[in-house]
Coordinates of C-alpha atoms in Angstrom, one line a residue:
X1 CA -34.1 -138.6 -90.9
X2 CA -34.9 -140.1 -87.6
X3 CA -36.9 -138.1 -84.9
X4 CA -34.5 -136.5 -82.4
X5 CA -34.5 -133.7 -79.9
X6 CA -33.1 -130.5 -81.3
X7 CA -30.0 -129.0 -79.7
X8 CA -30.7 -126.4 -77.0
X9 CA -29.0 -123.6 -79.0
X10 CA -31.1 -124.3 -82.1
X11 CA -34.2 -124.3 -80.0
X12 CA -33.3 -120.8 -78.8
X13 CA -32.6 -119.6 -82.3
X14 CA -36.0 -120.9 -83.6
X15 CA -37.7 -119.1 -80.7
X16 CA -35.8 -116.0 -81.5
X17 CA -37.1 -116.2 -85.1
X18 CA -40.6 -115.9 -83.7
X19 CA -39.9 -112.8 -81.6
X20 CA -36.9 -111.1 -83.1
X21 CA -37.5 -110.1 -86.7
X22 CA -35.1 -107.1 -86.9
X23 CA -33.3 -104.6 -84.6
X24 CA -36.7 -102.8 -84.0
X25 CA -38.0 -106.0 -82.5
X26 CA -35.1 -105.9 -80.0
X27 CA -35.9 -102.3 -79.1
X28 CA -39.6 -103.2 -78.7
X29 CA -39.1 -106.1 -76.3
X30 CA -36.5 -104.3 -74.2
X31 CA -38.5 -101.1 -74.0
X32 CA -41.6 -103.0 -72.9
X33 CA -39.6 -104.6 -70.1
X34 CA -38.5 -101.1 -69.0
X35 CA -42.1 -99.9 -69.0
X36 CA -43.2 -102.9 -67.0
X37 CA -40.4 -102.2 -64.5
X38 CA -41.9 -98.7 -63.8
X39 CA -39.3 -96.7 -65.6
X40 CA -39.7 -92.9 -65.7
X41 CA -36.8 -92.4 -68.1
X42 CA -35.6 -94.6 -70.9
X43 CA -32.4 -93.8 -72.9
X44 CA -31.8 -95.8 -76.2
X45 CA -28.5 -95.8 -78.1
X46 CA -28.1 -97.5 -81.5
X47 CA -25.3 -98.0 -84.0
X48 CA -25.2 -99.4 -87.6
X49 CA -29.0 -99.5 -87.8
X50 CA -29.3 -101.4 -84.5
X51 CA -27.3 -104.3 -85.8
X52 CA -24.0 -103.1 -84.3
X53 CA -25.5 -101.9 -81.1
X54 CA -28.9 -101.6 -79.3
X55 CA -28.5 -100.3 -75.7
X56 CA -31.4 -99.4 -73.5
X57 CA -31.0 -97.9 -70.0
X58 CA -33.9 -97.3 -67.6
X59 CA -34.4 -96.1 -64.1
X60 CA -37.0 -98.8 -63.2
X61 CA -37.1 -101.2 -60.3
X62 CA -34.1 -103.2 -61.5
X63 CA -33.3 -107.0 -61.1
X64 CA -31.8 -108.6 -58.0
X65 CA -28.3 -110.0 -58.4
X66 CA -29.4 -113.6 -57.7
X67 CA -32.1 -113.4 -60.4
X68 CA -29.9 -111.9 -63.1
X69 CA -28.8 -115.2 -64.7
X70 CA -32.3 -116.6 -64.4
X71 CA -33.6 -113.7 -66.4
X72 CA -31.7 -115.1 -69.4
X73 CA -33.4 -118.5 -69.1
X74 CA -36.4 -119.4 -71.2
X75 CA -39.9 -118.9 -69.7
X76 CA -38.5 -117.3 -66.6
X77 CA -40.6 -114.2 -65.6
X78 CA -41.7 -112.3 -62.6
X79 CA -45.0 -111.4 -64.2
X80 CA -46.9 -114.7 -63.9
X81 CA -47.2 -117.2 -61.1
X82 CA -50.2 -119.4 -62.1
X83 CA -52.6 -120.1 -64.9
X84 CA -55.1 -117.7 -63.5
X85 CA -52.6 -114.9 -64.0
X86 CA -52.4 -115.7 -67.7
X87 CA -56.2 -114.9 -67.9
X88 CA -55.6 -111.4 -66.5
X89 CA -52.4 -110.2 -68.0
X90 CA -51.8 -106.6 -67.1
X91 CA -48.2 -106.2 -68.3
X92 CA -46.7 -105.7 -71.8
X93 CA -44.4 -108.8 -71.5
X94 CA -45.1 -111.9 -69.6
X95 CA -43.8 -115.1 -71.3
X96 CA -40.1 -114.7 -70.4
X97 CA -38.9 -115.3 -74.0
X98 CA -37.5 -111.9 -75.0
X99 CA -34.1 -111.8 -73.2
X100 CA -33.0 -115.4 -73.9
X101 CA -34.2 -115.1 -77.5
X102 CA -32.2 -112.0 -78.0
X103 CA -29.2 -113.5 -76.2
X104 CA -29.2 -116.5 -78.5
X105 CA -28.6 -114.4 -81.6
X106 CA -26.3 -111.7 -80.3
X107 CA -23.7 -110.7 -77.8
X108 CA -25.5 -109.4 -74.8
X109 CA -24.6 -107.7 -71.5
X110 CA -27.2 -107.2 -68.8
X111 CA -26.4 -104.8 -65.9
X112 CA -28.9 -104.0 -63.2
X113 CA -29.3 -102.8 -59.7
X114 CA -32.5 -103.3 -57.6
X115 CA -33.8 -100.5 -55.5
X116 CA -33.0 -102.4 -52.3
X117 CA -29.4 -103.3 -53.3
X118 CA -26.3 -101.3 -52.5
X119 CA -24.4 -102.3 -55.7
X120 CA -25.4 -103.6 -59.1
X121 CA -24.5 -106.8 -60.9
X122 CA -23.9 -107.9 -64.5
X123 CA -24.0 -110.9 -66.6
X124 CA -23.0 -111.5 -70.2
X125 CA -24.2 -113.9 -72.9
X126 CA -22.4 -114.7 -76.1
X127 CA -24.0 -117.0 -78.6
X128 CA -26.3 -118.2 -75.9
X129 CA -23.6 -119.0 -73.4
X130 CA -24.1 -117.2 -70.1
X131 CA -21.2 -116.1 -67.8
X132 CA -21.3 -116.0 -64.0
X133 CA -22.8 -113.0 -62.3
X134 CA -20.3 -110.3 -61.3
X135 CA -20.6 -107.1 -59.3
X136 CA -20.9 -103.9 -61.3
X137 CA -21.3 -100.2 -60.7
X138 CA -24.8 -99.0 -61.8
X139 CA -27.6 -96.7 -60.6
X140 CA -31.0 -98.1 -59.7
X141 CA -32.4 -99.5 -62.9
X142 CA -31.3 -101.7 -65.8
X143 CA -29.1 -101.5 -68.8
X144 CA -29.3 -104.1 -71.6
X145 CA -26.6 -103.9 -74.3
X146 CA -27.0 -106.0 -77.4
X147 CA -24.2 -106.1 -80.0
X148 CA -23.6 -107.9 -83.3
X149 CA -27.3 -108.9 -83.8
X150 CA -27.7 -112.1 -85.9
X151 CA -23.9 -112.6 -86.0
X152 CA -24.5 -116.4 -85.7
X153 CA -27.5 -116.4 -88.0
X154 CA -26.2 -115.0 -91.3
X155 CA -29.3 -116.0 -93.3
X156 CA -31.5 -113.8 -91.2
X157 CA -29.0 -110.9 -91.4
X158 CA -29.2 -111.0 -95.2
X159 CA -32.9 -110.1 -95.0
X160 CA -32.3 -106.9 -93.1
X161 CA -32.6 -103.6 -95.1
X162 CA -30.2 -100.7 -95.2
X163 CA -29.1 -99.0 -92.0
X164 CA -31.3 -96.0 -92.8
X165 CA -34.4 -98.2 -93.2
X166 CA -33.7 -100.1 -90.0
X167 CA -33.2 -96.8 -88.1
X168 CA -36.6 -95.7 -89.4
X169 CA -38.2 -98.9 -88.1
X170 CA -36.6 -98.4 -84.7
X171 CA -37.9 -94.8 -84.6
X172 CA -41.5 -95.9 -85.5
X173 CA -41.4 -98.6 -82.8
X174 CA -40.2 -96.1 -80.2
X175 CA -42.8 -93.6 -81.2
X176 CA -45.6 -96.1 -81.0
X177 CA -44.6 -97.1 -77.4
X178 CA -43.9 -93.5 -76.4
X179 CA -47.5 -92.6 -77.2
X180 CA -48.7 -95.4 -74.8
X181 CA -46.5 -94.1 -72.0
X182 CA -46.8 -90.3 -71.9
X183 CA -45.4 -90.0 -68.4
X184 CA -42.0 -91.5 -69.4
X185 CA -39.2 -89.5 -70.8
X186 CA -37.8 -91.3 -73.9
X187 CA -34.7 -90.4 -75.8
X188 CA -33.1 -92.1 -78.8
X189 CA -29.5 -91.4 -80.0
X190 CA -27.4 -92.7 -82.9
X191 CA -23.8 -91.9 -81.9
X192 CA -23.8 -88.2 -81.1
X193 CA -27.0 -87.5 -83.1
X194 CA -30.3 -87.3 -81.2
X195 CA -33.1 -89.0 -83.2
X196 CA -36.0 -88.7 -80.8
X197 CA -36.6 -86.9 -77.5
X198 CA -40.0 -87.2 -75.9
X199 CA -40.3 -85.2 -72.7
X200 CA -42.6 -86.6 -70.0
X201 CA -46.1 -85.4 -70.4
X202 CA -48.7 -85.1 -67.6
X203 CA -51.3 -82.6 -68.9
X204 CA -53.5 -82.9 -71.9
X205 CA -51.6 -80.1 -73.6
X206 CA -48.3 -81.9 -73.1
X207 CA -49.7 -85.1 -74.4
X208 CA -51.0 -83.3 -77.5
X209 CA -47.4 -82.0 -78.0
X210 CA -46.1 -85.5 -77.8
X211 CA -48.7 -86.7 -80.3
X212 CA -47.8 -83.8 -82.6
X213 CA -44.1 -85.0 -82.5
X214 CA -45.2 -88.3 -83.9
X215 CA -48.1 -87.4 -86.2
X216 CA -47.3 -83.9 -87.2
X217 CA -48.9 -80.7 -85.9
X218 CA -51.8 -80.8 -88.4
X219 CA -53.2 -83.9 -86.7
X220 CA -53.8 -82.1 -83.5
X221 CA -55.2 -79.0 -85.3
X222 CA -57.9 -81.2 -86.9
X223 CA -58.4 -83.6 -84.0
X224 CA -61.5 -84.2 -82.0
X225 CA -61.2 -85.3 -78.4
X226 CA -63.0 -88.4 -77.4
X227 CA -63.7 -89.7 -73.9
X228 CA -66.5 -92.3 -73.7
X229 CA -67.5 -95.0 -71.3
X230 CA -69.4 -98.1 -72.5
X231 CA -70.5 -101.2 -70.5
X232 CA -67.4 -103.1 -71.6
X233 CA -64.7 -100.4 -72.0
X234 CA -63.4 -96.9 -71.6
X235 CA -62.4 -95.2 -74.9
X236 CA -60.4 -92.0 -75.0
X237 CA -58.0 -90.2 -77.3
X238 CA -58.1 -88.2 -80.5
X239 CA -59.9 -88.8 -83.8
X240 CA -59.4 -86.5 -86.8
X241 CA -62.0 -84.5 -88.6
X242 CA -63.3 -86.4 -91.6
X243 CA -62.3 -83.6 -93.9
X244 CA -58.7 -84.4 -92.9
X245 CA -58.7 -87.9 -94.3
X246 CA -55.4 -89.5 -95.3
X247 CA -54.4 -91.2 -98.6
X248 CA -53.0 -94.1 -96.7
X249 CA -53.6 -95.6 -93.2
X250 CA -50.3 -94.3 -91.8
X251 CA -51.7 -92.4 -88.7
X252 CA -53.7 -95.0 -87.0
X253 CA -52.7 -95.8 -83.4
X254 CA -54.7 -98.0 -81.1
X255 CA -53.7 -99.1 -77.5
X256 CA -55.4 -101.6 -75.4
X257 CA -54.5 -101.4 -71.7
X258 CA -51.3 -99.6 -72.7
X259 CA -50.4 -102.2 -75.3
X260 CA -50.0 -101.2 -79.0
X261 CA -52.5 -103.1 -81.1
X262 CA -53.2 -103.9 -84.7
X263 CA -56.6 -105.4 -84.5
X264 CA -59.0 -105.9 -87.4
X265 CA -62.1 -105.7 -85.2
X266 CA -61.2 -102.3 -83.8
X267 CA -60.2 -101.0 -87.2
X268 CA -63.5 -102.2 -88.7
X269 CA -65.5 -100.5 -85.9
X270 CA -63.7 -97.2 -86.6
X271 CA -64.1 -97.4 -90.3
X272 CA -67.8 -98.1 -89.9
X273 CA -68.1 -95.0 -87.7
X274 CA -66.5 -92.9 -90.5
X275 CA -68.5 -94.4 -93.4
X276 CA -71.0 -91.5 -93.6
X277 CA -68.4 -88.7 -93.5
X278 CA -65.1 -89.8 -95.1
X279 CA -64.3 -89.1 -98.7
X280 CA -64.1 -92.2 -100.9
X281 CA -60.6 -93.8 -100.9
X282 CA -59.4 -91.8 -97.8
X283 CA -58.4 -93.2 -94.5
X284 CA -59.2 -91.9 -91.0
X285 CA -56.4 -90.8 -88.6
X286 CA -56.6 -91.5 -84.9
X287 CA -54.8 -92.1 -81.6
X288 CA -57.1 -94.1 -79.4
X289 CA -56.7 -95.7 -76.0
X290 CA -58.9 -98.5 -74.7
X291 CA -59.1 -99.6 -71.1
X292 CA -61.0 -102.7 -70.2
X293 CA -60.9 -105.6 -67.8
X294 CA -57.9 -107.8 -68.7
X295 CA -60.0 -110.9 -68.0
X296 CA -62.1 -110.1 -71.1
X297 CA -59.0 -110.1 -73.4
X298 CA -56.7 -112.9 -74.5
X299 CA -53.4 -111.1 -75.3
X300 CA -51.5 -114.5 -75.8
X301 CA -52.9 -114.9 -79.4
X302 CA -49.9 -113.7 -81.3
X303 CA -46.1 -114.2 -80.9
X304 CA -45.4 -110.5 -81.0
X305 CA -48.6 -109.7 -79.0
X306 CA -49.9 -107.3 -81.7
X307 CA -53.2 -109.1 -82.0
X308 CA -55.7 -110.1 -79.3
X309 CA -58.9 -112.0 -78.9
X310 CA -61.9 -110.5 -77.2
X311 CA -64.4 -112.6 -75.1
X312 CA -67.2 -110.3 -76.3
X313 CA -66.1 -109.3 -79.8
X314 CA -69.5 -107.9 -80.8
X315 CA -69.8 -105.8 -77.7
X316 CA -66.3 -104.3 -78.2
X317 CA -67.1 -103.6 -81.9
X318 CA -70.4 -101.9 -80.9
X319 CA -68.8 -99.9 -78.1
X320 CA -66.0 -98.5 -80.2
X321 CA -68.3 -97.8 -83.1
X322 CA -70.9 -95.9 -81.0
X323 CA -68.3 -93.9 -79.2
X324 CA -66.5 -92.7 -82.3
X325 CA -69.7 -92.1 -84.2
X326 CA -71.0 -90.0 -81.3
X327 CA -68.0 -87.7 -81.6
X328 CA -68.1 -87.5 -85.4
X329 CA -71.8 -86.7 -85.3
X330 CA -70.9 -83.4 -83.6
X331 CA -68.9 -82.2 -86.7
X332 CA -71.3 -79.4 -87.5
X333 CA -70.8 -75.6 -87.8
X334 CA -69.9 -74.2 -84.4
X335 CA -69.0 -70.7 -83.2
X336 CA -66.3 -69.5 -85.5
X337 CA -63.1 -68.2 -84.0
X338 CA -60.0 -66.6 -85.5
X339 CA -58.4 -70.1 -85.2
X340 CA -60.7 -71.6 -87.8
X341 CA -63.9 -73.6 -87.8
X342 CA -63.4 -74.6 -84.2
X343 CA -63.2 -78.4 -84.0
X344 CA -63.0 -78.5 -80.2
X345 CA -65.6 -80.3 -78.2
X346 CA -66.6 -77.1 -76.2
X347 CA -67.3 -75.2 -79.4
X348 CA -69.1 -78.1 -81.0
X349 CA -71.6 -78.2 -78.2
X350 CA -72.6 -74.6 -79.0
X351 CA -74.0 -75.7 -82.3
X352 CA -76.9 -77.5 -80.6
X353 CA -78.6 -74.1 -80.1
X354 CA -78.5 -73.3 -83.8
X355 CA -82.1 -74.1 -84.4
X356 CA -83.1 -71.2 -82.1
X357 CA -82.1 -68.5 -84.6
X358 CA -84.8 -67.1 -86.9
X359 CA -84.2 -66.6 -90.6
X360 CA -83.1 -63.2 -91.8
X361 CA -85.9 -61.5 -93.6
X362 CA -88.2 -64.4 -93.5
X363 CA -89.8 -66.7 -90.9
X364 CA -90.1 -69.6 -93.4
X365 CA -88.2 -72.8 -92.8
X366 CA -86.4 -74.8 -95.5
X367 CA -89.1 -76.9 -96.9
X368 CA -87.9 -79.5 -99.4
X369 CA -91.3 -79.6 -101.0
X370 CA -91.3 -76.0 -101.9
X371 CA -91.0 -74.8 -105.5
X372 CA -87.5 -73.5 -105.0
X373 CA -86.2 -77.1 -104.9
X374 CA -87.3 -77.6 -108.5
X375 CA -85.3 -76.2 -111.3
X376 CA -85.8 -72.4 -111.3
X377 CA -85.7 -70.5 -114.6
X378 CA -82.7 -68.4 -115.3
X379 CA -83.5 -64.8 -114.8
X380 CA -81.5 -61.9 -116.2
X381 CA -80.5 -59.7 -113.3
X382 CA -77.7 -57.5 -112.1
X383 CA -74.9 -59.8 -110.7
X384 CA -74.5 -57.4 -107.8
X385 CA -78.2 -57.2 -107.0
X386 CA -78.1 -59.8 -104.3
X387 CA -75.3 -57.9 -102.6
X388 CA -76.6 -54.4 -103.0
X389 CA -80.3 -55.2 -102.4
X390 CA -81.3 -54.4 -98.8
X391 CA -81.4 -57.5 -96.7
X392 CA -83.6 -57.4 -93.6
X393 CA -81.4 -58.6 -90.9
X394 CA -83.0 -58.3 -87.5
X395 CA -80.6 -57.4 -84.7
X396 CA -79.5 -60.5 -82.9
X397 CA -77.9 -60.9 -79.5
X398 CA -75.6 -63.5 -81.1
X399 CA -74.8 -64.1 -84.7
X400 CA -75.5 -67.7 -85.9
X401 CA -72.4 -69.9 -86.4
X402 CA -72.7 -69.6 -90.2
X403 CA -73.8 -66.0 -90.2
X404 CA -76.3 -64.5 -92.7
X405 CA -76.3 -65.0 -96.5
X406 CA -75.2 -62.1 -98.7
X407 CA -75.2 -63.7 -102.2
X408 CA -74.9 -66.8 -104.4
X409 CA -71.6 -67.1 -106.2
X410 CA -71.5 -68.8 -109.7
X411 CA -74.7 -70.6 -108.9
X412 CA -72.7 -73.0 -106.6
X413 CA -71.6 -71.3 -103.4
X414 CA -73.4 -69.3 -100.7
X415 CA -71.5 -66.3 -99.4
X416 CA -72.3 -65.4 -95.8
X417 CA -70.9 -62.9 -93.4
X418 CA -69.9 -63.6 -89.8
X419 CA -68.4 -61.1 -87.3
X420 CA -65.0 -62.6 -87.6
X421 CA -64.9 -62.8 -91.5
X422 CA -66.8 -64.6 -94.1
X423 CA -68.1 -68.1 -94.8
X424 CA -68.4 -70.0 -98.2
X425 CA -70.9 -72.9 -98.4
X426 CA -71.2 -75.5 -101.1
X427 CA -75.0 -75.5 -101.4
X428 CA -75.2 -78.9 -103.1
X429 CA -73.0 -80.6 -100.5
X430 CA -74.8 -78.9 -97.6
X431 CA -78.3 -79.8 -98.9
X432 CA -77.2 -83.3 -99.5
X433 CA -76.1 -83.8 -95.9
X434 CA -79.2 -82.2 -94.3
X435 CA -81.5 -84.3 -96.5
X436 CA -79.6 -87.5 -95.8
X437 CA -79.6 -86.9 -92.0
X438 CA -83.4 -86.2 -92.1
X439 CA -84.0 -89.5 -93.9
X440 CA -81.8 -91.4 -91.4
X441 CA -83.9 -90.0 -88.5
X442 CA -87.1 -91.1 -90.2
X443 CA -85.7 -94.5 -90.8
X444 CA -84.6 -94.8 -87.2
X445 CA -88.2 -94.1 -86.1
X446 CA -89.6 -96.9 -88.2
X447 CA -89.8 -96.3 -91.9
X448 CA -89.4 -93.5 -94.3
X449 CA -92.8 -92.3 -95.5
X450 CA -93.4 -93.1 -99.2
X451 CA -95.5 -91.6 -101.9
X452 CA -97.1 -93.7 -104.6
X453 CA -96.3 -92.9 -108.2
X454 CA -99.3 -91.9 -110.4
X455 CA -97.8 -94.0 -113.2
X456 CA -95.3 -96.7 -112.1
X457 CA -91.9 -96.1 -113.7
X458 CA -90.1 -99.0 -115.4
X459 CA -86.3 -99.0 -115.2
X460 CA -84.0 -101.2 -117.3
X461 CA -81.0 -102.8 -115.5
X462 CA -78.7 -105.7 -115.9
X463 CA -79.9 -109.1 -114.7
X464 CA -77.5 -109.0 -111.7
X465 CA -78.7 -105.5 -110.7
X466 CA -82.4 -106.5 -111.0
X467 CA -81.7 -109.6 -108.8
X468 CA -80.0 -107.5 -106.1
X469 CA -82.9 -105.1 -106.0
X470 CA -85.4 -107.9 -105.8
X471 CA -83.4 -109.6 -103.0
X472 CA -83.3 -106.5 -100.9
X473 CA -86.8 -105.2 -101.9
X474 CA -88.1 -105.4 -98.3
X475 CA -85.2 -103.4 -96.9
X476 CA -85.5 -100.9 -99.7
X477 CA -89.2 -100.5 -98.9
X478 CA -88.2 -99.4 -95.3
X479 CA -86.4 -96.4 -96.8
X480 CA -89.5 -95.5 -98.9
X481 CA -88.5 -97.1 -102.2
X482 CA -91.1 -99.6 -103.2
X483 CA -90.0 -101.8 -106.2
X484 CA -91.5 -104.7 -108.1
X485 CA -89.7 -107.1 -110.5
X486 CA -91.3 -106.7 -113.9
X487 CA -88.9 -108.7 -116.1
X488 CA -85.5 -110.4 -116.3
X489 CA -83.8 -107.1 -116.6
X490 CA -86.3 -104.6 -115.4
X491 CA -88.0 -103.4 -112.2
X492 CA -91.0 -101.2 -111.7
X493 CA -90.9 -98.2 -109.2
X494 CA -94.2 -98.1 -107.4
X495 CA -93.4 -95.7 -104.5
X496 CA -90.6 -93.2 -103.7
X497 CA -89.7 -91.5 -100.5
X498 CA -92.2 -88.7 -99.8
X499 CA -89.4 -86.5 -98.5
X500 CA -87.7 -86.3 -101.9
X501 CA -88.6 -85.2 -105.4
X502 CA -86.5 -87.9 -107.2
X503 CA -85.2 -87.3 -110.7
X504 CA -83.2 -89.6 -112.9
X505 CA -84.6 -92.8 -111.4
X506 CA -82.6 -94.9 -113.8
X507 CA -79.3 -93.6 -112.6
X508 CA -80.4 -93.8 -109.0
X509 CA -81.5 -97.5 -109.1
X510 CA -78.4 -98.5 -111.0
X511 CA -76.2 -96.9 -108.3
X512 CA -78.1 -98.5 -105.5
X513 CA -78.1 -101.9 -107.2
X514 CA -74.3 -101.8 -107.8
X515 CA -73.7 -100.9 -104.1
X516 CA -75.9 -103.8 -103.0
X517 CA -74.0 -106.2 -105.2
X518 CA -70.7 -105.0 -103.8
X519 CA -71.8 -105.8 -100.3
X520 CA -72.4 -109.4 -101.2
X521 CA -74.1 -110.4 -98.0
X522 CA -76.9 -109.3 -95.7
X523 CA -74.6 -108.6 -92.7
X524 CA -73.6 -105.4 -94.4
X525 CA -77.1 -104.3 -95.3
X526 CA -77.1 -101.4 -92.9
X527 CA -74.1 -99.9 -94.6
X528 CA -75.7 -100.5 -98.0
X529 CA -78.9 -98.9 -97.0
X530 CA -77.1 -95.9 -95.6
X531 CA -75.3 -95.5 -99.0
X532 CA -78.7 -95.9 -100.7
X533 CA -80.0 -93.1 -98.6
X534 CA -76.9 -91.0 -99.5
X535 CA -77.4 -91.7 -103.2
X536 CA -81.0 -90.6 -103.0
X537 CA -80.1 -87.4 -101.1
X538 CA -77.4 -86.6 -103.6
X539 CA -79.7 -87.1 -106.5
X540 CA -82.3 -84.8 -104.8
X541 CA -80.0 -82.1 -103.5
X542 CA -80.1 -78.7 -105.0
X543 CA -77.9 -78.5 -108.1
X544 CA -75.5 -76.0 -109.5
X545 CA -76.9 -72.9 -111.3
X546 CA -80.2 -73.2 -109.4
X547 CA -81.0 -69.6 -108.3
X548 CA -81.8 -69.2 -104.6
X549 CA -83.0 -66.1 -102.9
X550 CA -81.7 -64.7 -99.6
X551 CA -84.3 -66.3 -97.3
X552 CA -83.8 -69.7 -99.0
X553 CA -80.0 -69.5 -98.5
X554 CA -80.4 -68.5 -94.9
X555 CA -82.8 -71.4 -94.4
X556 CA -80.2 -73.8 -95.6
X557 CA -77.6 -72.3 -93.3
X558 CA -79.9 -72.7 -90.3
X559 CA -80.5 -76.3 -91.2
X560 CA -76.8 -77.0 -91.5
X561 CA -76.3 -75.6 -88.0
X562 CA -79.0 -77.9 -86.6
X563 CA -77.8 -81.0 -88.5
X564 CA -75.2 -83.5 -87.2
X565 CA -72.1 -84.2 -89.4
X566 CA -72.9 -81.2 -91.6
X567 CA -69.2 -80.2 -91.8
X568 CA -69.0 -82.6 -94.7
X569 CA -71.3 -84.1 -97.3
X570 CA -72.3 -87.8 -97.6
X571 CA -69.2 -88.4 -99.8
X572 CA -66.8 -86.7 -97.2
X573 CA -66.3 -83.4 -99.0
X574 CA -66.2 -80.3 -96.8
X575 CA -69.5 -78.3 -97.0
X576 CA -68.2 -74.9 -95.8
X577 CA -65.0 -73.0 -95.2
X578 CA -64.2 -69.9 -93.1
X579 CA -61.9 -67.0 -94.0
X580 CA -61.1 -64.8 -91.0
X581 CA -60.5 -61.1 -91.1
X582 CA -56.8 -61.9 -90.5
X583 CA -56.8 -64.2 -93.6
X584 CA -58.3 -61.4 -95.6
X585 CA -55.9 -58.8 -94.3
X586 CA -53.0 -61.1 -95.3
X587 CA -54.4 -61.5 -98.8
X588 CA -54.5 -57.7 -99.3
X589 CA -51.3 -56.9 -97.3
X590 CA -53.2 -54.7 -94.9
X591 CA -51.3 -53.5 -91.9
X592 CA -47.9 -54.0 -93.6

């Protein structure tokens, strides 16, 4: 066919295909316009899954009567005046494509009244044809009514899902935007049925109630508040405790200067911050807001404006990572209240003084080189001896967060008493975390001290595993593991970390080699080394059925209180749980 200029209507419909995917896209574009207009109340009505009707009414600044028809023209906007404005976009919409694109694939009516006007005006568009502007009664603000969506594009309507599915997409879209604008009252109705109603929120408590409406109340119950400033950005919001990981990434909300965002760079930074504390295969949950200079962001990189480009991508990644990691590092035992482990920032700060409490019945600290770390012989004794034996507990002005040990249960758990109830600690998981963090601190100072083997140990591996260990030999030496290639499928262990008494070197090296192979490149070496440290800590941690005495158990509790991220082990499992007196009373029906 010869080259020719496309008809104007077809141009509009092609543009609509880039912006309007389904009824939820209409709601998103129109709601963003309402927010840009300074609306404090937005009412949304839908019918037939949004295909029959999408109506949005707001109390924003409105549109002047002489600009109403122009608003339905392509690339007509009040939000940009020159190319410099495009480099500092501070509004949600700015390209002037939404209204004409929607009008080209629907029957639209636009009614508005500016604050300075005495009367409103309206204009209609049918299949892209715009009528003359006429006077209309309307309060200050704007109403956009969209009917029969895709009536003239039957191929696109065929790809829509059921009414119920489209309504769900609309609700998810509104919820995402409602989180970004807490001060705006948002209501969604389908006929006489109210689907959503978000009251305007001004305080932190009210914002948390709005978040709970979207994410569920458990999110806020397990959330950690974050409010950090970096040289490039201000990050604030809520991130969930690692022990409340999700099976799918369904509760992840990020906003940049009020704009909903799906950005791989930000997601990567958050996942990296959780790498030491999240259980394998689980996903973090968060609602995070990023404020930064608009000149440092290109928001015109995606038709739906869901992706952006950062001028300093590395700085943004580092800023988000450090801010989230700082908050997660405070997930350690705090003062226990009747409400649970106490994951609020104020309580977490109290855990920093945990190192000041002496051990009950002993002044010895938890020394990983002591004989108790090695397998202890099984001793026949009264199962209740540890409970009935007198324990020397010195009177304290304040009980430590994890209390004082009473007994070891089934060779796995430590039972401790606190004034508000009792605490159960998984001794292997707890010791794994404390050992891991100690090795990380040593690595940050330079290198982990190593200890030469009296007789070098030869370990048999696959050729690929041996190649990986040889490739990263220098990096492994920095964590105290000195290796030497001794054959096509073998390596010789010359030195091991002095902190650990490593056992099962074969299994340890196979695990580390496999993880290094999975990384595939040196840019992720830091993550691979962290996992190698975690593997060594896991192999060295106290095992089940190892008998501990009371001072040893108390020593482990005190180390947990002084160790960051000790609420969960290296693999993300919880290290301790708290049962309050109220929980115990409910179990035994006391007071009923």
